[in-house]
PDB file of C-alpha atoms and ligand atoms in Angstrom:
ATOM      1  CA  MET A   1     -64.079  20.372-193.993  1.00 86.00           C
ATOM      2  CA  ILE A   2     -61.039  18.755-195.581  1.00 88.00           C
ATOM      3  CA  ILE A   3     -61.364  15.424-197.385  1.00 90.00           C
ATOM      4  CA  LEU A   4     -58.212  13.385-197.974  1.00 88.00           C
ATOM      5  CA  VAL A   5     -58.373  11.204-201.037  1.00 90.00           C
ATOM      6  CA  GLU A   6     -56.200   8.588-202.690  1.00 89.00           C
ATOM      7  CA  PRO A   7     -54.029  10.247-205.329  1.00 87.00           C
ATOM      8  CA  ASP A   8     -55.218   7.780-207.975  1.00 88.00           C
ATOM      9  CA  GLY A   9     -58.880   8.322-207.359  1.00 87.00           C
ATOM     10  CA  VAL A  10     -59.049  12.090-207.097  1.00 91.00           C
ATOM     11  CA  ALA A  11     -60.989  12.861-210.253  1.00 92.00           C
ATOM     12  CA  ASP A  12     -63.609  10.163-209.534  1.00 94.00           C
ATOM     13  CA  ALA A  13     -63.987  11.156-205.901  1.00 93.00           C
ATOM     14  CA  GLU A  14     -64.329  14.790-206.902  1.00 93.00           C
ATOM     15  CA  ARG A  15     -67.059  13.971-209.419  1.00 94.00           C
ATOM     16  CA  HIS A  16     -69.010  11.970-206.857  1.00 94.00           C
ATOM     17  CA  LEU A  17     -68.684  14.606-204.170  1.00 93.00           C
ATOM     18  CA  ARG A  18     -69.806  17.340-206.552  1.00 91.00           C
ATOM     19  CA  GLY A  19     -72.712  15.079-207.458  1.00 92.00           C
ATOM     20  CA  LEU A  20     -73.705  15.177-203.794  1.00 92.00           C
ATOM     21  CA  GLY A  21     -73.761  18.963-204.011  1.00 90.00           C
ATOM     22  CA  LEU A  22     -70.401  19.677-202.404  1.00 91.00           C
ATOM     23  CA  TRP A  23     -68.185  22.419-203.813  1.00 87.00           C
ATOM     24  CA  THR A  24     -64.652  21.041-203.614  1.00 89.00           C
ATOM     25  CA  ARG A  25     -61.265  22.540-204.311  1.00 88.00           C
ATOM     26  CA  ARG A  26     -58.153  20.464-204.772  1.00 88.00           C
ATOM     27  CA  PHE A  27     -54.842  21.198-203.100  1.00 84.00           C
ATOM     28  CA  ALA A  28     -51.667  19.321-202.207  1.00 73.00           C
ATOM     29  CA  SER A  29     -51.319  18.205-198.610  1.00 66.00           C
ATOM     30  CA  GLY A  30     -48.035  16.396-198.078  1.00 64.00           C
ATOM     31  CA  ALA A  31     -48.003  13.196-200.097  1.00 62.00           C
ATOM     32  CA  SER A  32     -51.773  12.898-200.348  1.00 68.00           C
ATOM     33  CA  VAL A  33     -54.298  14.986-202.180  1.00 82.00           C
ATOM     34  CA  ALA A  34     -56.824  16.964-200.234  1.00 86.00           C
ATOM     35  CA  LEU A  35     -60.128  18.442-201.241  1.00 89.00           C
ATOM     36  CA  SER A  36     -61.410  21.371-199.290  1.00 87.00           C
ATOM     37  CA  VAL A  37     -65.153  21.689-199.025  1.00 83.00           C
ATOM     38  CA  SER A  38     -66.730  25.092-198.701  1.00 76.00           C
ATOM     39  CA  SER A  39     -68.669  25.632-195.497  1.00 66.00           C
ATOM     40  CA  SER A  40     -71.503  27.021-197.639  1.00 70.00           C
ATOM     41  CA  SER A  41     -71.893  23.689-199.435  1.00 69.00           C
ATOM     42  CA  THR A  42     -75.037  21.621-198.970  1.00 72.00           C
ATOM     43  CA  ALA A  43     -75.119  19.689-195.709  1.00 83.00           C
ATOM     44  CA  VAL A  44     -74.360  16.082-196.622  1.00 89.00           C
ATOM     45  CA  PRO A  45     -74.197  13.312-194.004  1.00 90.00           C
ATOM     46  CA  LEU A  46     -70.616  12.369-193.171  1.00 90.00           C
ATOM     47  CA  SER A  47     -71.423   8.715-193.802  1.00 92.00           C
ATOM     48  CA  ALA A  48     -72.272   9.553-197.434  1.00 93.00           C
ATOM     49  CA  ILE A  49     -68.960  11.369-197.867  1.00 93.00           C
ATOM     50  CA  ARG A  50     -66.962   8.563-196.268  1.00 93.00           C
ATOM     51  CA  ALA A  51     -68.688   6.097-198.578  1.00 95.00           C
ATOM     52  CA  VAL A  52     -67.362   7.775-201.719  1.00 94.00           C
ATOM     53  CA  ARG A  53     -64.692   5.636-203.331  1.00 93.00           C
ATOM     54  CA  GLY A  54     -61.185   7.039-202.893  1.00 91.00           C
ATOM     55  CA  VAL A  55     -61.982   8.969-199.724  1.00 92.00           C
ATOM     56  CA  VAL A  56     -59.396   8.153-197.067  1.00 89.00           C
ATOM     57  CA  ALA A  57     -60.343  10.524-194.278  1.00 88.00           C
ATOM     58  CA  VAL A  58     -62.677  13.383-193.524  1.00 89.00           C
ATOM     59  CA  LEU A  59     -61.349  16.116-191.279  1.00 85.00           C
ATOM     60  CA  GLU A  60     -64.123  18.164-189.835  1.00 81.00           C
ATOM     61  CA  ALA A  61     -63.263  21.701-188.944  1.00 77.00           C
ATOM     62  CA  ASP A  62     -65.523  24.152-187.251  1.00 77.00           C
ATOM     63  CA  SER A  63     -63.058  26.911-188.001  1.00 86.00           C
ATOM     64  CA  PRO A  64     -63.128  28.680-191.386  1.00 87.00           C
ATOM     65  CA  HIS A  65     -59.326  28.430-191.531  1.00 92.00           C
ATOM     66  CA  PRO A  66     -58.344  24.829-190.716  1.00 89.00           C
ATOM     67  CA  LEU A  67     -54.959  25.078-192.447  1.00 92.00           C
ATOM     68  CA  LEU A  68     -53.967  28.086-190.354  1.00 95.00           C
ATOM     69  CA  ASP A  69     -55.121  26.289-187.222  1.00 92.00           C
ATOM     70  CA  ALA A  70     -52.864  23.353-188.060  1.00 90.00           C
ATOM     71  CA  MET A  71     -49.882  25.489-189.098  1.00 94.00           C
ATOM     72  CA  PRO A  72     -46.735  25.180-186.952  1.00 94.00           C
ATOM     73  CA  ARG A  73     -46.623  28.191-184.607  1.00 95.00           C
ATOM     74  CA  VAL A  74     -42.962  28.886-185.173  1.00 98.00           C
ATOM     75  CA  VAL A  75     -42.044  29.934-188.706  1.00 98.00           C
ATOM     76  CA  ARG A  76     -38.442  29.776-189.847  1.00 98.00           C
ATOM     77  CA  VAL A  77     -37.213  32.714-191.914  1.00 98.00           C
ATOM     78  CA  GLY A  78     -33.689  31.821-193.010  1.00 98.00           C
ATOM     79  CA  ALA A  79     -31.930  31.069-189.726  1.00 98.00           C
ATOM     80  CA  VAL A  80     -34.413  33.147-187.705  1.00 98.00           C
ATOM     81  CA  LEU A  81     -37.273  31.579-185.769  1.00 98.00           C
ATOM     82  CA  VAL A  82     -40.344  33.795-185.776  1.00 98.00           C
ATOM     83  CA  GLY A  83     -42.728  32.950-182.949  1.00 98.00           C
ATOM     84  CA  GLY A  84     -40.089  31.183-180.856  1.00 96.00           C
ATOM     85  CA  ASP A  85     -38.727  32.197-177.455  1.00 94.00           C
ATOM     86  CA  GLN A  86     -36.892  35.257-178.719  1.00 96.00           C
ATOM     87  CA  PRO A  87     -38.776  38.236-180.224  1.00 98.00           C
ATOM     88  CA  VAL A  88     -37.427  39.165-183.636  1.00 98.00           C
ATOM     89  CA  VAL A  89     -36.394  42.504-185.044  1.00 98.00           C
ATOM     90  CA  CYS A  90     -36.962  43.044-188.732  1.00 98.00           C
ATOM     91  CA  ALA A  91     -35.754  46.430-189.879  1.00 98.00           C
ATOM     92  CA  GLY A  92     -34.487  48.356-192.853  1.00 98.00           C
ATOM     93  CA  PRO A  93     -35.450  51.257-195.040  1.00 98.00           C
ATOM     94  CA  CYS A  94     -38.892  51.699-196.544  1.00 98.00           C
ATOM     95  CA  SER A  95     -37.205  51.586-199.962  1.00 98.00           C
ATOM     96  CA  VAL A  96     -33.955  50.214-201.224  1.00 98.00           C
ATOM     97  CA  GLU A  97     -32.448  53.348-202.797  1.00 98.00           C
ATOM     98  CA  SER A  98     -28.902  52.444-203.792  1.00 98.00           C
ATOM     99  CA  GLU A  99     -26.333  49.730-203.260  1.00 98.00           C
ATOM    100  CA  GLY A 100     -24.462  51.898-200.759  1.00 98.00           C
ATOM    101  CA  GLN A 101     -27.588  52.914-198.821  1.00 98.00           C
ATOM    102  CA  ILE A 102     -28.828  49.360-198.258  1.00 98.00           C
ATOM    103  CA  ASP A 103     -25.381  48.095-197.328  1.00 98.00           C
ATOM    104  CA  ARG A 104     -24.908  50.872-194.741  1.00 98.00           C
ATOM    105  CA  LEU A 105     -28.343  50.243-193.284  1.00 98.00           C
ATOM    106  CA  ALA A 106     -27.900  46.458-193.212  1.00 98.00           C
ATOM    107  CA  GLY A 107     -24.698  47.035-191.223  1.00 98.00           C
ATOM    108  CA  ALA A 108     -26.536  49.322-188.816  1.00 98.00           C
ATOM    109  CA  VAL A 109     -29.457  46.900-188.390  1.00 98.00           C
ATOM    110  CA  ALA A 110     -27.060  44.031-187.632  1.00 98.00           C
ATOM    111  CA  ALA A 111     -24.989  46.186-185.259  1.00 98.00           C
ATOM    112  CA  HIS A 112     -28.088  47.077-183.230  1.00 98.00           C
ATOM    113  CA  GLY A 113     -29.418  43.558-182.777  1.00 97.00           C
ATOM    114  CA  GLY A 114     -31.630  43.135-185.849  1.00 98.00           C
ATOM    115  CA  HIS A 115     -32.335  39.692-187.303  1.00 98.00           C
ATOM    116  CA  ILE A 116     -34.101  40.274-190.627  1.00 98.00           C
ATOM    117  CA  LEU A 117     -33.387  42.989-193.206  1.00 98.00           C
ATOM    118  CA  ARG A 118     -36.369  44.565-194.931  1.00 98.00           C
ATOM    119  CA  GLY A 119     -36.538  46.995-197.846  1.00 98.00           C
ATOM    120  CA  GLY A 120     -38.906  47.500-200.759  1.00 98.00           C
ATOM    121  CA  VAL A 121     -37.673  47.403-204.331  1.00 98.00           C
ATOM    122  CA  TRP A 122     -41.110  47.708-205.949  1.00 97.00           C
ATOM    123  CA  LYS A 123     -43.065  50.233-203.926  1.00 95.00           C
ATOM    124  CA  PRO A 124     -46.862  50.124-203.870  1.00 90.00           C
ATOM    125  CA  ARG A 125     -47.387  53.867-203.388  1.00 89.00           C
ATOM    126  CA  THR A 126     -50.726  55.517-202.849  1.00 89.00           C
ATOM    127  CA  SER A 127     -49.757  58.217-205.345  1.00 92.00           C
ATOM    128  CA  PRO A 128     -48.642  57.216-208.831  1.00 93.00           C
ATOM    129  CA  HIS A 129     -46.400  60.306-208.740  1.00 93.00           C
ATOM    130  CA  GLY A 130     -44.427  58.972-205.764  1.00 93.00           C
ATOM    131  CA  PHE A 131     -41.149  57.023-205.964  1.00 95.00           C
ATOM    132  CA  GLN A 132     -42.036  53.560-207.254  1.00 95.00           C
ATOM    133  CA  GLY A 133     -38.856  51.748-206.203  1.00 97.00           C
ATOM    134  CA  VAL A 134     -35.616  50.943-207.992  1.00 97.00           C
ATOM    135  CA  GLY A 135     -36.962  47.621-209.297  1.00 96.00           C
ATOM    136  CA  ALA A 136     -35.241  44.286-209.796  1.00 96.00           C
ATOM    137  CA  GLU A 137     -31.736  45.755-209.630  1.00 97.00           C
ATOM    138  CA  GLY A 138     -32.370  46.628-205.988  1.00 98.00           C
ATOM    139  CA  LEU A 139     -33.230  43.026-205.173  1.00 98.00           C
ATOM    140  CA  ALA A 140     -29.628  41.972-205.737  1.00 98.00           C
ATOM    141  CA  TRP A 141     -28.334  44.887-203.610  1.00 98.00           C
ATOM    142  CA  LEU A 142     -30.752  44.014-200.798  1.00 98.00           C
ATOM    143  CA  VAL A 143     -29.894  40.325-200.709  1.00 98.00           C
ATOM    144  CA  ALA A 144     -26.137  40.941-200.956  1.00 98.00           C
ATOM    145  CA  ALA A 145     -26.321  43.446-198.087  1.00 98.00           C
ATOM    146  CA  ALA A 146     -28.262  41.023-195.890  1.00 98.00           C
ATOM    147  CA  ARG A 147     -25.861  38.167-196.563  1.00 98.00           C
ATOM    148  CA  ARG A 148     -22.796  40.359-195.989  1.00 98.00           C
ATOM    149  CA  HIS A 149     -24.082  41.364-192.554  1.00 98.00           C
ATOM    150  CA  GLY A 150     -25.488  37.973-191.526  1.00 98.00           C
ATOM    151  CA  LEU A 151     -29.166  38.921-191.689  1.00 98.00           C
ATOM    152  CA  ALA A 152     -32.163  37.075-193.063  1.00 98.00           C
ATOM    153  CA  VAL A 153     -34.011  39.054-195.709  1.00 98.00           C
ATOM    154  CA  MET A 154     -37.533  39.826-196.840  1.00 98.00           C
ATOM    155  CA  THR A 155     -39.038  42.062-199.476  1.00 98.00           C
ATOM    156  CA  GLU A 156     -42.461  42.769-200.870  1.00 98.00           C
ATOM    157  CA  VAL A 157     -43.783  41.593-204.205  1.00 98.00           C
ATOM    158  CA  VAL A 158     -46.534  43.595-205.815  1.00 97.00           C
ATOM    159  CA  SER A 159     -46.910  41.547-208.979  1.00 97.00           C
ATOM    160  CA  GLU A 160     -47.291  37.843-209.717  1.00 98.00           C
ATOM    161  CA  ARG A 161     -44.700  38.376-212.420  1.00 97.00           C
ATOM    162  CA  ASP A 162     -41.917  38.917-209.857  1.00 98.00           C
ATOM    163  CA  VAL A 163     -42.707  36.107-207.414  1.00 98.00           C
ATOM    164  CA  ASP A 164     -40.305  33.496-208.764  1.00 98.00           C
ATOM    165  CA  ARG A 165     -37.244  35.699-208.956  1.00 98.00           C
ATOM    166  CA  VAL A 166     -37.887  37.051-205.468  1.00 98.00           C
ATOM    167  CA  ALA A 167     -38.591  33.619-203.994  1.00 98.00           C
ATOM    168  CA  ALA A 168     -35.312  32.339-205.400  1.00 98.00           C
ATOM    169  CA  VAL A 169     -33.225  34.753-203.306  1.00 98.00           C
ATOM    170  CA  VAL A 170     -35.098  35.924-200.178  1.00 98.00           C
ATOM    171  CA  ASP A 171     -36.005  34.156-196.915  1.00 98.00           C
ATOM    172  CA  ALA A 172     -39.555  35.515-196.710  1.00 99.00           C
ATOM    173  CA  ILE A 173     -41.918  37.299-199.069  1.00 99.00           C
ATOM    174  CA  GLN A 174     -43.964  40.260-197.894  1.00 98.00           C
ATOM    175  CA  VAL A 175     -47.510  40.808-199.104  1.00 98.00           C
ATOM    176  CA  GLY A 176     -48.355  44.451-198.503  1.00 98.00           C
ATOM    177  CA  ALA A 177     -51.474  46.044-197.101  1.00 98.00           C
ATOM    178  CA  ARG A 178     -52.616  47.159-200.555  1.00 97.00           C
ATOM    179  CA  SER A 179     -52.287  43.601-201.892  1.00 98.00           C
ATOM    180  CA  MET A 180     -53.835  41.571-199.058  1.00 98.00           C
ATOM    181  CA  HIS A 181     -57.094  41.250-200.990  1.00 98.00           C
ATOM    182  CA  SER A 182     -55.461  40.179-204.251  1.00 98.00           C
ATOM    183  CA  GLN A 183     -56.366  36.521-204.618  1.00 97.00           C
ATOM    184  CA  ALA A 184     -54.182  36.115-207.685  1.00 98.00           C
ATOM    185  CA  LEU A 185     -51.135  37.481-205.867  1.00 98.00           C
ATOM    186  CA  LEU A 186     -51.845  35.353-202.772  1.00 98.00           C
ATOM    187  CA  ARG A 187     -51.989  32.241-204.946  1.00 97.00           C
ATOM    188  CA  ALA A 188     -48.790  33.077-206.779  1.00 98.00           C
ATOM    189  CA  VAL A 189     -46.902  33.950-203.588  1.00 98.00           C
ATOM    190  CA  GLY A 190     -48.195  30.846-201.795  1.00 97.00           C
ATOM    191  CA  ALA A 191     -47.143  28.623-204.685  1.00 96.00           C
ATOM    192  CA  ALA A 192     -43.530  29.736-204.154  1.00 97.00           C
ATOM    193  CA  ASN A 193     -43.444  27.625-200.941  1.00 97.00           C
ATOM    194  CA  LYS A 194     -41.754  30.367-198.919  1.00 98.00           C
ATOM    195  CA  PRO A 195     -42.705  31.869-195.552  1.00 98.00           C
ATOM    196  CA  VAL A 196     -44.920  34.902-196.091  1.00 98.00           C
ATOM    197  CA  VAL A 197     -45.275  38.063-194.012  1.00 99.00           C
ATOM    198  CA  LEU A 198     -48.874  39.128-194.566  1.00 99.00           C
ATOM    199  CA  LYS A 199     -49.713  42.742-193.804  1.00 98.00           C
ATOM    200  CA  ARG A 200     -53.249  43.623-192.865  1.00 98.00           C
ATOM    201  CA  ALA A 201     -55.183  45.678-195.427  1.00 98.00           C
ATOM    202  CA  PHE A 202     -56.250  49.190-194.379  1.00 97.00           C
ATOM    203  CA  SER A 203     -59.744  48.217-193.298  1.00 96.00           C
ATOM    204  CA  ALA A 204     -59.631  44.427-193.269  1.00 98.00           C
ATOM    205  CA  SER A 205     -61.585  42.596-190.599  1.00 98.00           C
ATOM    206  CA  LEU A 206     -59.772  39.948-188.627  1.00 98.00           C
ATOM    207  CA  GLU A 207     -61.690  37.294-190.548  1.00 97.00           C
ATOM    208  CA  GLU A 208     -60.620  38.698-193.933  1.00 98.00           C
ATOM    209  CA  TRP A 209     -57.012  38.854-192.778  1.00 98.00           C
ATOM    210  CA  LEU A 210     -57.055  35.287-191.449  1.00 98.00           C
ATOM    211  CA  LEU A 211     -58.656  33.989-194.639  1.00 97.00           C
ATOM    212  CA  ALA A 212     -55.992  35.691-196.754  1.00 98.00           C
ATOM    213  CA  GLY A 213     -53.492  33.723-194.637  1.00 98.00           C
ATOM    214  CA  GLU A 214     -55.511  30.552-195.236  1.00 96.00           C
ATOM    215  CA  ALA A 215     -55.378  31.235-198.992  1.00 96.00           C
ATOM    216  CA  LEU A 216     -51.571  31.497-198.846  1.00 97.00           C
ATOM    217  CA  LEU A 217     -51.309  28.162-197.030  1.00 96.00           C
ATOM    218  CA  MET A 218     -53.735  26.510-199.410  1.00 94.00           C
ATOM    219  CA  ALA A 219     -51.558  27.635-202.315  1.00 94.00           C
ATOM    220  CA  GLY A 220     -48.483  26.133-200.629  1.00 94.00           C
ATOM    221  CA  ALA A 221     -46.879  28.833-198.441  1.00 97.00           C
ATOM    222  CA  ALA A 222     -44.301  27.444-196.002  1.00 97.00           C
ATOM    223  CA  GLY A 223     -45.864  29.453-193.179  1.00 97.00           C
ATOM    224  CA  VAL A 224     -47.708  32.708-192.631  1.00 98.00           C
ATOM    225  CA  ILE A 225     -46.578  35.471-190.295  1.00 99.00           C
ATOM    226  CA  PHE A 226     -49.191  38.162-189.793  1.00 99.00           C
ATOM    227  CA  CYS A 227     -48.171  41.806-189.550  1.00 99.00           C
ATOM    228  CA  GLU A 228     -50.378  44.501-188.007  1.00 99.00           C
ATOM    229  CA  ARG A 229     -49.481  47.885-189.504  1.00 98.00           C
ATOM    230  CA  GLY A 230     -52.392  50.050-188.441  1.00 98.00           C
ATOM    231  CA  VAL A 231     -55.884  50.377-189.864  1.00 98.00           C
ATOM    232  CA  ARG A 232     -58.129  53.234-190.934  1.00 97.00           C
ATOM    233  CA  GLY A 233     -59.918  54.892-188.067  1.00 95.00           C
ATOM    234  CA  PRO A 234     -60.646  58.261-186.544  1.00 94.00           C
ATOM    235  CA  ASP A 235     -57.808  60.772-186.636  1.00 94.00           C
ATOM    236  CA  GLY A 236     -55.784  60.042-183.547  1.00 93.00           C
ATOM    237  CA  GLY A 237     -52.809  62.094-184.640  1.00 95.00           C
ATOM    238  CA  ALA A 238     -51.020  59.144-186.248  1.00 97.00           C
ATOM    239  CA  ARG A 239     -51.058  57.917-189.847  1.00 97.00           C
ATOM    240  CA  ASN A 240     -53.190  54.898-188.907  1.00 98.00           C
ATOM    241  CA  VAL A 241     -54.679  53.302-185.798  1.00 98.00           C
ATOM    242  CA  LEU A 242     -52.491  50.501-184.441  1.00 98.00           C
ATOM    243  CA  ASP A 243     -54.915  47.715-183.591  1.00 98.00           C
ATOM    244  CA  VAL A 244     -53.284  46.155-180.540  1.00 98.00           C
ATOM    245  CA  GLY A 245     -56.518  44.271-179.873  1.00 98.00           C
ATOM    246  CA  ALA A 246     -56.085  42.394-183.155  1.00 98.00           C
ATOM    247  CA  ILE A 247     -52.496  41.534-182.223  1.00 98.00           C
ATOM    248  CA  ALA A 248     -53.691  40.175-178.886  1.00 98.00           C
ATOM    249  CA  VAL A 249     -56.465  38.107-180.499  1.00 98.00           C
ATOM    250  CA  LEU A 250     -54.188  36.640-183.155  1.00 98.00           C
ATOM    251  CA  ARG A 251     -51.550  35.738-180.593  1.00 98.00           C
ATOM    252  CA  HIS A 252     -53.551  34.799-177.520  1.00 97.00           C
ATOM    253  CA  ALA A 253     -56.763  33.416-179.028  1.00 95.00           C
ATOM    254  CA  TRP A 254     -55.352  31.805-182.179  1.00 95.00           C
ATOM    255  CA  GLY A 255     -51.722  31.276-181.138  1.00 96.00           C
ATOM    256  CA  LEU A 256     -50.503  32.673-184.460  1.00 98.00           C
ATOM    257  CA  PRO A 257     -47.208  34.442-185.113  1.00 98.00           C
ATOM    258  CA  VAL A 258     -47.922  38.156-185.483  1.00 98.00           C
ATOM    259  CA  LEU A 259     -45.488  41.034-185.886  1.00 99.00           C
ATOM    260  CA  VAL A 260     -46.123  44.679-185.147  1.00 98.00           C
ATOM    261  CA  ASP A 261     -45.164  47.310-187.724  1.00 98.00           C
ATOM    262  CA  PRO A 262     -45.302  50.539-185.701  1.00 98.00           C
ATOM    263  CA  SER A 263     -43.791  52.574-188.553  1.00 98.00           C
ATOM    264  CA  HIS A 264     -46.776  52.554-190.917  1.00 98.00           C
ATOM    265  CA  ALA A 265     -49.142  52.848-187.949  1.00 98.00           C
ATOM    266  CA  ALA A 266     -47.312  55.932-186.683  1.00 98.00           C
ATOM    267  CA  GLY A 267     -46.305  57.752-189.839  1.00 98.00           C
ATOM    268  CA  ARG A 268     -44.079  59.879-187.584  1.00 98.00           C
ATOM    269  CA  LYS A 269     -40.818  58.951-185.948  1.00 97.00           C
ATOM    270  CA  ASP A 270     -41.498  60.217-182.416  1.00 98.00           C
ATOM    271  CA  ILE A 271     -44.023  57.491-181.594  1.00 98.00           C
ATOM    272  CA  VAL A 272     -42.555  54.527-183.496  1.00 98.00           C
ATOM    273  CA  ILE A 273     -40.741  53.021-180.502  1.00 98.00           C
ATOM    274  CA  PRO A 274     -43.647  53.542-178.039  1.00 98.00           C
ATOM    275  CA  LEU A 275     -46.021  51.818-180.525  1.00 98.00           C
ATOM    276  CA  ALA A 276     -43.505  48.994-181.012  1.00 98.00           C
ATOM    277  CA  ARG A 277     -43.544  48.434-177.257  1.00 98.00           C
ATOM    278  CA  ALA A 278     -47.363  48.514-177.220  1.00 98.00           C
ATOM    279  CA  GLY A 279     -47.477  45.839-179.918  1.00 98.00           C
ATOM    280  CA  LEU A 280     -44.953  43.642-178.112  1.00 98.00           C
ATOM    281  CA  ALA A 281     -46.893  44.028-174.864  1.00 98.00           C
ATOM    282  CA  ALA A 282     -50.063  42.906-176.685  1.00 98.00           C
ATOM    283  CA  GLY A 283     -48.367  39.714-177.865  1.00 98.00           C
ATOM    284  CA  ALA A 284     -46.445  40.505-181.047  1.00 98.00           C
ATOM    285  CA  VAL A 285     -43.579  38.058-181.593  1.00 98.00           C
ATOM    286  CA  GLY A 286     -41.430  40.783-183.120  1.00 98.00           C
ATOM    287  CA  VAL A 287     -41.304  44.139-184.827  1.00 98.00           C
ATOM    288  CA  VAL A 288     -40.952  45.453-188.373  1.00 98.00           C
ATOM    289  CA  ILE A 289     -39.441  48.929-188.224  1.00 98.00           C
ATOM    290  CA  GLU A 290     -38.381  51.354-190.945  1.00 98.00           C
ATOM    291  CA  VAL A 291     -34.987  52.915-190.285  1.00 98.00           C
ATOM    292  CA  HIS A 292     -32.778  55.381-192.125  1.00 98.00           C
ATOM    293  CA  ASP A 293     -29.441  56.935-191.293  1.00 97.00           C
ATOM    294  CA  ARG A 294     -30.062  59.921-193.592  1.00 97.00           C
ATOM    295  CA  PRO A 295     -33.817  60.471-193.300  1.00 95.00           C
ATOM    296  CA  ALA A 296     -33.597  63.780-195.139  1.00 94.00           C
ATOM    297  CA  GLU A 297     -32.532  61.799-198.218  1.00 95.00           C
ATOM    298  CA  ALA A 298     -35.118  58.988-197.892  1.00 96.00           C
ATOM    299  CA  LEU A 299     -37.193  58.592-201.054  1.00 96.00           C
ATOM    300  CA  SER A 300     -40.258  57.181-199.287  1.00 96.00           C
ATOM    301  CA  ASP A 301     -41.784  57.321-195.806  1.00 96.00           C
ATOM    302  CA  ALA A 302     -39.109  59.730-194.552  1.00 97.00           C
ATOM    303  CA  PRO A 303     -41.219  61.145-191.678  1.00 97.00           C
ATOM    304  CA  GLN A 304     -41.461  57.725-189.991  1.00 98.00           C
ATOM    305  CA  ALA A 305     -37.857  56.595-190.470  1.00 98.00           C
ATOM    306  CA  VAL A 306     -36.048  56.216-187.151  1.00 98.00           C
ATOM    307  CA  ASP A 307     -32.365  56.023-186.319  1.00 98.00           C
ATOM    308  CA  PRO A 308     -31.233  52.356-186.404  1.00 98.00           C
ATOM    309  CA  ALA A 309     -29.627  52.847-182.975  1.00 98.00           C
ATOM    310  CA  LEU A 310     -33.157  52.859-181.503  1.00 98.00           C
ATOM    311  CA  LEU A 311     -33.462  49.152-182.311  1.00 98.00           C
ATOM    312  CA  ALA A 312     -30.940  48.279-179.627  1.00 96.00           C
ATOM    313  CA  GLY A 313     -32.534  46.804-176.551  1.00 89.00           C
ATOM    314  CA  LEU A 314     -36.064  46.956-177.968  1.00 95.00           C
ATOM    315  CA  VAL A 315     -36.835  43.267-177.552  1.00 92.00           C
ATOM    316  CA  ARG A 316     -34.750  42.395-174.522  1.00 74.00           C
TER     317      ARG A 316
HETATM  318  C1  PEP B 401     -43.916  48.787-196.535  1.00 95.75           C
HETATM  319  O1  PEP B 401     -43.697  47.877-195.733  1.00 95.75           O
HETATM  320  O2  PEP B 401     -43.025  49.572-196.940  1.00 95.75           O
HETATM  321  C2  PEP B 401     -45.299  49.040-196.966  1.00 95.75           C
HETATM  322  C3  PEP B 401     -45.574  49.549-198.159  1.00 95.75           C
HETATM  323  O3  PEP B 401     -46.177  48.717-196.006  1.00 95.75           O
HETATM  324  P1  PEP B 401     -47.793  48.571-196.057  1.00 95.75           P
HETATM  325  O4  PEP B 401     -48.082  47.543-197.094  1.00 95.75           O
HETATM  326  O5  PEP B 401     -48.105  48.130-194.672  1.00 95.75           O
HETATM  327  O6  PEP B 401     -48.329  49.942-196.384  1.00 95.75           O
HETATM  328 MN1   MN B 402     -42.910  52.243-195.974  1.00 95.75          MN
END
């Protein structure tokens, strides 16, 4: 339940509502102030809530994620509409490795019909011995490459510390699979008021994934785009199990924008394009694909990096 209150009377209204046994949390909702009420709060008659001074409206929601339900279905990332009529192609290397590498790959992504450039500068690696990314320096290379080749740009943040400097220059912020459960990071990223691409954690249920999206919106995100990148499951010969059922539910039951990342699901280049097509067939509004023109030199996720030429014609 969401309770809209007069900006002047928020503290009083909050005190009264808490006195009734309702757990409330304050967040900004346009010009007014809204209080969200936990569904596990005591059942209080609506008439009693409406009678509290300062309460303007009570929005009942039977869904646990009312903000997601009300979110516009098309999310703008720079000049790119995600969830509109045209499926989007987001592509780039797993990691930004050098100024020359990201510029070459941005050129290749643009030449083969891509819309959004991706590339990690801080890499959340499973092994602490693996390449951890070039850091903040790479952010400037990534953004310059995207702008030079007319692409929108997104990158992942792994720390609250970096949110502001990333938000200042990119079109969308990625929250990675390993960070989906980090409430502190979700709050910090949401507060940047940017569109967010939210990857699904390795074993997250649909509900957990949706509620992480709700947390981003509650903190102020300008829109949430979900990204299915494969989950833990039995060994099917791929790195992860691409959950096309989850893509279909998000898109067809909830109407939400969802991308498919076949690269991290596959972990091997030979099945990246077939899995991309499976995700699109299930309802994905676009793809996120890792590409490299010199895979032998790639510093992370080399086995799944495909030739950028394979992007051509994928979504038409
Ligand atoms: C990535 O996009 O490079 C990445 C680390 O993905 P994930 O969070 O899905 O593992
Ligand atoms: Mn990767």
